[in-house]
């Protein structure tokens, strides 16, 4: 069956005027976040109450939060420990009395410091080039807050506070705003850059407290968990629901982190302040991060099917004819995506639906049809293509004109649109 007729543009999926920061969606920004309205509409259409949703690249947990609001159990995976922390905090109910007691205790501490105009001494974490990214006063403020948070006993409350701290760290650092990669602001700006650390922190805590209260009022009593399983490496998350997951809603990376969205660089300073593992390694661990020269690994369960048979193969060859290295990098990404889809398909129920929100990026003037690759890979596992909805990206936090990679010849112009690929399992398929 031709996939062309099943692909159509539908502007009702743009959600131009939508509030994307309702409930706990307000907690923390992150590059290329899915907007909640997409997950909400897909869950309404393809989900079932008390069923199980999987997001193998969950980021800050947008689809998991929506699953909880709808009444589906959910499991998310991500290799980035910072977003696992954020997603966990967004999903975890906390009795408001408990939260308010701790927030009041924190506020009293902040007032005392402000009143005395003296920042108490606290251990400074061992972070490379710390004074390149933060003024010496800032370092002392952050170290004080870090020490205070370390003493918060209730894990859920501590995570809640850490998430506000994490977003604040990036804002009060010398990083340029509006960029995902770590670049320092111009020298003439540094001198006058004196952010009000406590003020920003309080604002974020208040905003997130309101978001959590709204979430707790609406969420259903469901199970949720966030895992570090890397499906591209064949790792499968737990729990594994009996009968398999019913629905996948996910937005995978657009390509390798080095040349598309640098999630690791975006997270690094916060992760280092919080003391999370692998703070400097995330982009290398992400899909397509290890391009060793492999270009023909099997991507499907049938050993003879290789990347060379897939809808991206001829485009990779076009790239190879002008730039061998870029072709290897691009191949590495699709090999990982193919492996990941194999792992995901193993965990799905006989009637599962998958919804992958993907962008077709342009490399060396060649547009790579990632949407067709996803359909191809799932079709190896008993799925059929149901539809591909093309939407504009009016409000996703993405660079529109210039590639964040600054790689000549690669622009993000194709990222003004993205594709919501929907496939459903139609034939009985043995997974295990
Ligand atoms: C487009 S973002 C997802 C954003 C998410 N939908 C949200 O709303 O926050 C893609 C995510 O994939 C993660 N990622 C990259 N490679 C991965 C892998 N092999 N396994 C799991 N997650 C991976 C990145 O860390 C990033 O958080």
Coordinates of C-alpha atoms and ligand atoms in Angstrom, one line a residue:
X1 CA 0.0 0.0 0.0
X2 CA 1.3 3.4 -0.8
X3 CA 2.1 5.5 2.2
X4 CA 1.6 8.8 0.3
X5 CA -2.1 9.0 0.5
X6 CA -2.1 8.4 4.2
X7 CA 0.1 11.5 4.8
X8 CA -1.7 14.8 5.0
X9 CA -1.3 18.2 6.5
X10 CA -3.7 19.2 9.3
X11 CA -3.3 22.6 10.9
X12 CA -5.6 21.7 13.8
X13 CA -2.6 19.9 15.2
X14 CA -0.6 23.2 15.3
X15 CA -2.3 24.3 18.5
X16 CA -1.2 27.8 17.9
X17 CA -2.9 29.5 20.9
X18 CA -2.6 26.6 23.3
X19 CA -1.3 26.9 26.8
X20 CA 1.6 24.4 26.8
X21 CA 2.5 25.0 30.4
X22 CA -0.5 23.7 32.2
X23 CA -0.2 21.3 35.2
X24 CA 3.4 20.1 35.7
X25 CA 4.3 20.9 32.1
X26 CA 5.5 24.2 33.5
X27 CA 8.3 22.7 35.5
X28 CA 11.3 23.0 33.3
X29 CA 12.1 23.9 29.7
X30 CA 14.1 21.5 27.5
X31 CA 15.0 21.6 23.8
X32 CA 12.4 20.2 21.4
X33 CA 9.8 19.5 24.0
X34 CA 6.6 17.8 22.7
X35 CA 3.6 20.0 23.3
X36 CA 1.1 18.4 25.7
X37 CA -1.8 19.0 23.3
X38 CA -0.3 16.5 20.8
X39 CA 0.1 13.8 23.4
X40 CA -3.4 14.6 24.8
X41 CA -5.1 14.3 21.4
X42 CA -3.2 11.1 20.5
X43 CA -4.0 9.5 23.8
X44 CA -7.7 10.4 23.5
X45 CA -7.7 8.9 20.0
X46 CA -5.6 5.7 20.5
X47 CA -5.3 5.2 24.3
X48 CA -7.5 3.2 26.7
X49 CA -8.1 3.8 30.4
X50 CA -5.9 1.5 32.6
X51 CA -3.8 0.6 29.5
X52 CA -0.1 1.1 29.4
X53 CA 1.8 3.8 27.5
X54 CA 5.5 3.7 26.7
X55 CA 7.7 6.6 25.7
X56 CA 11.2 5.4 24.8
X57 CA 12.7 8.9 24.6
X58 CA 10.6 10.6 27.3
X59 CA 12.7 13.7 27.9
X60 CA 10.9 15.7 30.5
X61 CA 7.9 13.4 30.5
X62 CA 5.3 15.3 28.5
X63 CA 3.5 12.1 27.3
X64 CA 3.8 10.5 30.7
X65 CA 2.1 13.4 32.4
X66 CA -0.7 13.3 29.8
X67 CA -1.1 9.6 30.4
X68 CA -1.5 10.1 34.1
X69 CA -4.1 12.8 33.5
X70 CA -6.0 10.5 31.1
X71 CA -5.8 7.4 33.3
X72 CA -3.1 5.3 31.6
X73 CA -0.1 3.7 33.3
X74 CA 3.1 4.8 31.8
X75 CA 6.8 4.1 31.5
X76 CA 9.4 6.5 30.1
X77 CA 13.1 6.0 29.2
X78 CA 15.8 8.5 28.7
X79 CA 19.6 8.3 28.8
X80 CA 19.8 11.9 30.3
X81 CA 19.6 11.7 34.1
X82 CA 18.6 15.4 34.4
X83 CA 15.4 14.8 32.4
X84 CA 14.7 11.6 34.3
X85 CA 14.8 13.7 37.4
X86 CA 12.5 16.3 35.9
X87 CA 10.0 13.7 34.5
X88 CA 9.9 11.9 37.9
X89 CA 9.2 15.2 39.7
X90 CA 6.4 16.1 37.2
X91 CA 4.7 12.7 37.9
X92 CA 5.1 12.5 41.6
X93 CA 2.2 13.7 43.8
X94 CA 3.3 15.3 47.1
X95 CA 0.9 16.2 49.9
X96 CA 0.7 20.0 49.7
X97 CA 1.0 20.4 53.4
X98 CA 4.4 18.6 53.3
X99 CA 5.5 20.6 50.4
X100 CA 4.5 23.9 51.8
X101 CA 6.2 23.1 55.1
X102 CA 9.5 22.6 53.4
X103 CA 9.0 25.6 51.0
X104 CA 8.3 27.8 54.0
X105 CA 11.5 26.5 55.8
X106 CA 13.4 27.3 52.6
X107 CA 11.9 30.7 52.3
X108 CA 12.8 31.5 55.9
X109 CA 16.4 30.6 55.1
X110 CA 16.5 32.8 52.1
X111 CA 15.1 35.7 54.0
X112 CA 17.7 35.3 56.7
X113 CA 20.5 35.3 54.1
X114 CA 19.0 38.3 52.4
X115 CA 18.6 40.1 55.7
X116 CA 22.1 39.4 56.9
X117 CA 23.6 40.1 53.5
X118 CA 26.0 37.3 54.1
X119 CA 26.0 34.0 52.2
X120 CA 26.8 31.1 54.6
X121 CA 29.9 29.1 53.6
X122 CA 29.1 25.8 51.9
X123 CA 31.3 23.3 50.0
X124 CA 31.9 24.3 46.3
X125 CA 31.4 21.4 44.0
X126 CA 34.3 20.3 41.8
X127 CA 33.1 21.5 38.4
X128 CA 35.5 22.1 35.5
X129 CA 35.7 25.8 34.5
X130 CA 33.1 26.8 37.1
X131 CA 34.3 30.4 37.2
X132 CA 34.0 30.7 33.4
X133 CA 30.2 30.1 33.7
X134 CA 29.4 31.8 37.1
X135 CA 30.5 34.9 39.0
X136 CA 32.2 34.2 42.3
X137 CA 29.1 35.5 44.2
X138 CA 26.8 33.3 42.2
X139 CA 28.9 30.3 43.0
X140 CA 28.5 30.9 46.7
X141 CA 24.8 31.4 46.4
X142 CA 24.4 28.2 44.4
X143 CA 26.7 26.2 46.8
X144 CA 24.6 27.4 49.7
X145 CA 21.3 26.3 48.1
X146 CA 22.9 23.0 47.0
X147 CA 23.9 22.2 50.6
X148 CA 20.5 23.2 51.9
X149 CA 18.7 20.9 49.4
X150 CA 21.0 18.0 50.2
X151 CA 19.5 18.0 53.7
X152 CA 15.9 17.7 52.6
X153 CA 14.9 14.3 53.7
X154 CA 11.8 13.7 51.7
X155 CA 12.9 12.5 48.3
X156 CA 9.9 13.8 46.4
X157 CA 10.2 17.2 48.0
X158 CA 13.9 17.3 47.3
X159 CA 13.4 16.4 43.6
X160 CA 10.7 19.1 43.3
X161 CA 13.1 21.7 44.7
X162 CA 16.0 20.4 42.6
X163 CA 14.0 20.8 39.4
X164 CA 13.4 24.5 40.1
X165 CA 17.1 24.9 41.0
X166 CA 18.2 23.2 37.8
X167 CA 16.2 25.6 35.6
X168 CA 17.5 28.5 37.6
X169 CA 21.2 27.4 37.3
X170 CA 21.0 27.8 33.5
X171 CA 19.3 31.2 33.8
X172 CA 21.8 32.7 36.2
X173 CA 24.9 31.3 34.4
X174 CA 26.8 33.2 31.7
X175 CA 25.3 31.0 29.0
X176 CA 23.7 32.9 26.1
X177 CA 20.0 32.7 26.2
X178 CA 18.1 31.2 23.2
X179 CA 20.9 28.6 22.5
X180 CA 21.1 25.0 23.4
X181 CA 24.8 24.7 23.1
X182 CA 27.0 26.1 25.8
X183 CA 28.3 29.4 24.6
X184 CA 29.2 32.2 26.9
X185 CA 27.6 35.6 26.6
X186 CA 29.7 38.4 25.1
X187 CA 32.3 40.0 27.4
X188 CA 30.6 43.4 27.5
X189 CA 27.5 41.8 29.0
X190 CA 29.2 39.9 31.8
X191 CA 29.9 42.8 34.0
X192 CA 26.3 44.0 34.3
X193 CA 24.9 40.5 34.5
X194 CA 23.8 40.3 38.2
X195 CA 20.7 38.0 38.3
X196 CA 18.6 37.9 41.5
X197 CA 19.2 34.2 42.3
X198 CA 16.8 33.9 45.2
X199 CA 14.1 35.9 43.4
X200 CA 14.3 33.6 40.3
X201 CA 14.3 30.5 42.5
X202 CA 11.2 31.6 44.5
X203 CA 9.3 32.4 41.3
X204 CA 10.0 29.0 39.8
X205 CA 9.1 27.2 43.1
X206 CA 5.8 29.1 43.3
X207 CA 5.0 28.4 39.6
X208 CA 5.8 24.7 39.9
X209 CA 3.8 24.4 43.2
X210 CA 0.7 25.7 41.4
X211 CA 1.4 23.3 38.5
X212 CA 1.7 20.4 40.9
X213 CA -1.5 21.3 42.7
X214 CA -3.4 21.4 39.4
X215 CA -1.9 18.1 38.3
X216 CA -2.7 16.4 41.5
X217 CA -6.3 17.5 41.3
X218 CA -6.7 16.0 37.8
X219 CA -4.4 13.0 37.7
X220 CA -5.8 9.5 38.0
X221 CA -4.4 6.9 40.3
X222 CA -2.0 5.1 37.9
X223 CA 1.5 3.6 37.9
X224 CA 4.4 5.5 36.4
X225 CA 8.1 4.9 36.2
X226 CA 11.1 6.5 34.5
X227 CA 13.9 4.3 33.4
X228 CA 17.5 4.7 32.1
X229 CA 17.0 1.8 29.6
X230 CA 18.6 2.5 26.3
X231 CA 16.5 0.7 23.7
X232 CA 19.0 1.4 21.0
X233 CA 21.3 -0.9 22.9
X234 CA 18.6 -3.5 23.3
X235 CA 17.9 -2.6 27.0
X236 CA 14.2 -2.9 27.9
X237 CA 12.6 -0.9 30.8
X238 CA 10.6 -2.3 33.7
X239 CA 7.8 -2.9 34.5
X240 CA 6.7 -5.0 31.5
X241 CA 2.9 -5.1 31.5
X242 CA 1.4 -8.5 31.0
X243 CA 0.2 -8.5 27.4
X244 CA 2.6 -5.7 26.4
X245 CA 2.3 -1.9 26.1
X246 CA -0.8 -0.7 24.3
X247 CA 0.4 2.7 23.0
X248 CA 3.7 4.4 22.3
X249 CA 3.8 8.2 22.1
X250 CA 7.3 9.6 21.6
X251 CA 9.4 12.2 19.9
X252 CA 12.9 10.7 19.2
X253 CA 15.9 13.0 18.6
X254 CA 16.1 14.4 15.0
X255 CA 19.6 13.1 14.5
X256 CA 22.8 12.7 16.5
X257 CA 23.2 15.2 19.3
X258 CA 26.5 16.5 18.0
X259 CA 24.9 17.9 14.8
X260 CA 21.3 18.5 15.8
X261 CA 20.0 19.3 19.3
X262 CA 22.7 19.1 22.0
X263 CA 20.6 17.8 24.9
X264 CA 23.7 17.1 26.9
X265 CA 25.2 20.5 26.5
X266 CA 21.8 22.0 27.5
X267 CA 21.7 20.0 30.7
X268 CA 25.4 20.0 31.6
X269 CA 25.7 22.9 34.1
X270 CA 22.6 21.9 36.0
X271 CA 23.5 18.3 36.1
X272 CA 27.0 19.1 37.4
X273 CA 25.6 21.3 40.1
X274 CA 23.1 18.6 41.2
X275 CA 25.8 16.0 41.0
X276 CA 24.2 13.7 38.4
X277 CA 26.2 11.0 36.7
X278 CA 27.6 11.4 33.1
X279 CA 27.0 15.1 33.0
X280 CA 29.5 15.5 30.2
X281 CA 28.8 12.3 28.3
X282 CA 25.1 12.6 27.4
X283 CA 25.6 13.7 23.7
X284 CA 28.0 10.8 23.1
X285 CA 25.5 8.3 24.7
X286 CA 22.6 9.6 22.7
X287 CA 21.4 7.9 19.5
X288 CA 23.9 8.1 16.7
X289 CA 26.5 9.3 19.2
X290 CA 29.0 6.6 18.5
X291 CA 29.7 6.6 14.7
X292 CA 32.6 4.3 14.5
X293 CA 32.3 3.7 10.8
X294 CA 29.6 1.0 10.9
X295 CA 27.1 1.5 8.2
X296 CA 25.4 -1.7 7.4
X297 CA 24.3 -3.3 10.7
X298 CA 21.0 -5.2 10.5
X299 CA 18.1 -3.1 11.7
X300 CA 15.3 -5.6 11.6
X301 CA 14.5 -9.0 13.0
X302 CA 15.1 -10.5 9.5
X303 CA 18.9 -10.7 9.2
X304 CA 18.9 -10.0 5.5
X305 CA 17.2 -6.7 5.9
X306 CA 19.7 -4.0 6.4
X307 CA 19.8 -0.2 6.5
X308 CA 20.6 -0.5 2.8
X309 CA 17.0 -1.6 2.1
X310 CA 15.4 1.2 4.0
X311 CA 13.8 4.5 2.8
X312 CA 16.8 6.5 3.9
X313 CA 19.4 4.4 2.1
X314 CA 19.5 6.2 -1.3
X315 CA 19.6 9.6 0.5
X316 CA 22.5 8.4 2.7
X317 CA 24.3 7.4 -0.6
X318 CA 23.7 11.0 -2.0
X319 CA 25.3 12.4 1.2
X320 CA 28.1 9.9 0.9
X321 CA 28.9 11.1 -2.6
X322 CA 29.8 14.6 -1.2
X323 CA 30.8 13.8 2.4
X324 CA 31.7 10.3 3.6
X325 CA 32.0 11.4 7.3
X326 CA 28.6 13.0 7.4
X327 CA 27.1 9.9 5.7
X328 CA 28.6 7.7 8.4
X329 CA 27.2 9.9 11.1
X330 CA 23.7 9.9 9.6
X331 CA 23.9 6.1 9.1
X332 CA 24.9 5.6 12.8
X333 CA 21.7 7.5 13.8
X334 CA 19.4 5.4 11.7
X335 CA 21.1 2.2 12.8
X336 CA 20.4 3.2 16.4
X337 CA 16.8 4.2 15.6
X338 CA 16.3 0.8 13.9
X339 CA 17.7 -1.1 16.9
X340 CA 15.6 1.0 19.2
X341 CA 12.4 0.2 17.2
X342 CA 13.2 -3.5 17.3
X343 CA 13.5 -3.3 21.1
X344 CA 10.3 -1.3 21.4
X345 CA 8.3 -3.6 19.1
X346 CA 9.2 -6.6 21.3
X347 CA 7.4 -5.0 24.2
X348 CA 4.1 -4.1 22.4
X349 CA 0.7 -5.8 22.6
X350 CA -0.8 -7.6 19.6
X351 CA -3.1 -4.6 19.0
X352 CA -0.7 -1.8 19.9
X353 CA -0.6 1.7 18.3
X354 CA 2.7 3.6 17.9
X355 CA 2.8 7.4 17.4
X356 CA 6.3 8.8 16.6
X357 CA 6.6 12.6 16.2
X358 CA 9.6 13.0 13.9
X359 CA 11.2 15.8 11.8
X360 CA 12.8 15.1 8.4
X361 CA 16.1 16.9 8.7
X362 CA 18.2 18.2 5.9
X363 CA 21.9 17.2 5.6
X364 CA 24.0 18.5 2.8
X365 CA 20.8 19.6 1.0
X366 CA 19.4 16.1 1.2
X367 CA 16.1 15.7 3.1
X368 CA 16.1 12.5 5.1
X369 CA 12.6 10.8 5.3
X370 CA 12.7 9.7 8.9
X371 CA 8.9 9.4 8.9
X372 CA 9.2 6.7 6.2
X373 CA 12.0 5.0 8.0
X374 CA 9.9 4.7 11.1
X375 CA 7.0 3.1 9.1
X376 CA 9.5 0.8 7.4
X377 CA 11.0 -0.4 10.7
X378 CA 7.6 -1.0 12.4
X379 CA 6.3 -2.8 9.3
X380 CA 9.0 -5.5 10.0
X381 CA 7.1 -6.2 13.2
X382 CA 3.6 -6.8 12.0
X383 CA 2.5 -3.1 12.0
X384 CA 0.7 -1.2 9.2
X385 CA 0.9 2.5 8.5
X386 CA -2.3 4.2 9.6
X387 CA -1.6 7.8 8.9
X388 CA 1.0 10.5 9.0
X389 CA -0.2 13.9 10.1
X390 CA 2.0 16.9 9.1
X391 CA 1.9 19.8 11.5
X392 CA 3.6 23.2 11.6
X393 CA 5.8 23.8 14.6
X394 CA 4.7 27.2 15.9
X395 CA 5.7 26.9 19.5
X396 CA 8.2 24.1 20.0
X397 CA 11.5 25.4 21.3
X398 CA 13.6 24.7 18.3
X399 CA 16.1 26.8 16.3
X400 CA 14.3 27.8 13.1
X401 CA 16.8 29.3 10.8
X402 CA 20.2 28.2 11.9
X403 CA 21.4 24.8 12.8
X404 CA 22.5 24.7 16.5
X405 CA 25.5 22.8 15.2
X406 CA 26.8 25.7 13.1
X407 CA 27.7 23.1 10.5
X408 CA 27.8 24.7 7.1
X409 CA 25.1 23.3 4.7
X410 CA 22.9 22.1 7.5
X411 CA 19.9 24.3 8.4
X412 CA 16.9 23.6 10.4
X413 CA 14.5 25.0 7.8
X414 CA 12.8 21.6 7.4
X415 CA 12.1 21.7 11.1
X416 CA 9.3 24.2 10.6
X417 CA 7.2 21.1 10.1
X418 CA 7.1 17.7 11.8
X419 CA 5.3 14.4 11.1
X420 CA 3.2 12.5 13.5
X421 CA 3.5 8.9 12.3
X422 CA 0.9 6.4 13.4
X423 CA 1.1 2.7 12.8
X424 CA -1.0 -0.1 14.2
X425 CA -0.2 -3.8 14.7
X426 CA -2.4 -5.7 12.4
X427 CA -0.9 -9.1 12.0
X428 CA -0.1 -11.6 14.8
X429 CA 3.6 -11.3 15.4
X430 CA 5.7 -13.4 17.7
X431 CA 7.9 -11.2 19.8
X432 CA 9.8 -13.4 22.2
Ligands
LIG1 C1 13.0 15.2 21.4 S1 13.6 14.8 23.0 C2 12.2 14.3 23.8 C3 11.4 15.4 24.4 C4 10.2 15.0 25.2 N1 9.2 14.5 24.3 C5 9.7 16.2 26.0 O1 8.6 16.6 25.8 O2 10.4 16.6 26.9 C6 14.6 13.4 22.7 C7 15.2 12.7 23.9 O3 15.8 11.5 23.5 C8 16.8 11.2 24.4 N2 17.7 10.2 23.9 C9 18.6 10.2 22.9 N3 19.1 9.0 22.7 C10 18.4 8.1 23.5 C11 18.5 6.7 23.7 N4 19.3 6.0 23.0 N5 17.6 6.2 24.6 C12 16.8 6.9 25.3 N6 16.7 8.3 25.1 C13 17.5 8.9 24.3 C14 17.5 12.6 24.6 O4 18.2 12.6 25.9 C15 16.2 13.5 24.6 O5 15.8 13.7 26.0

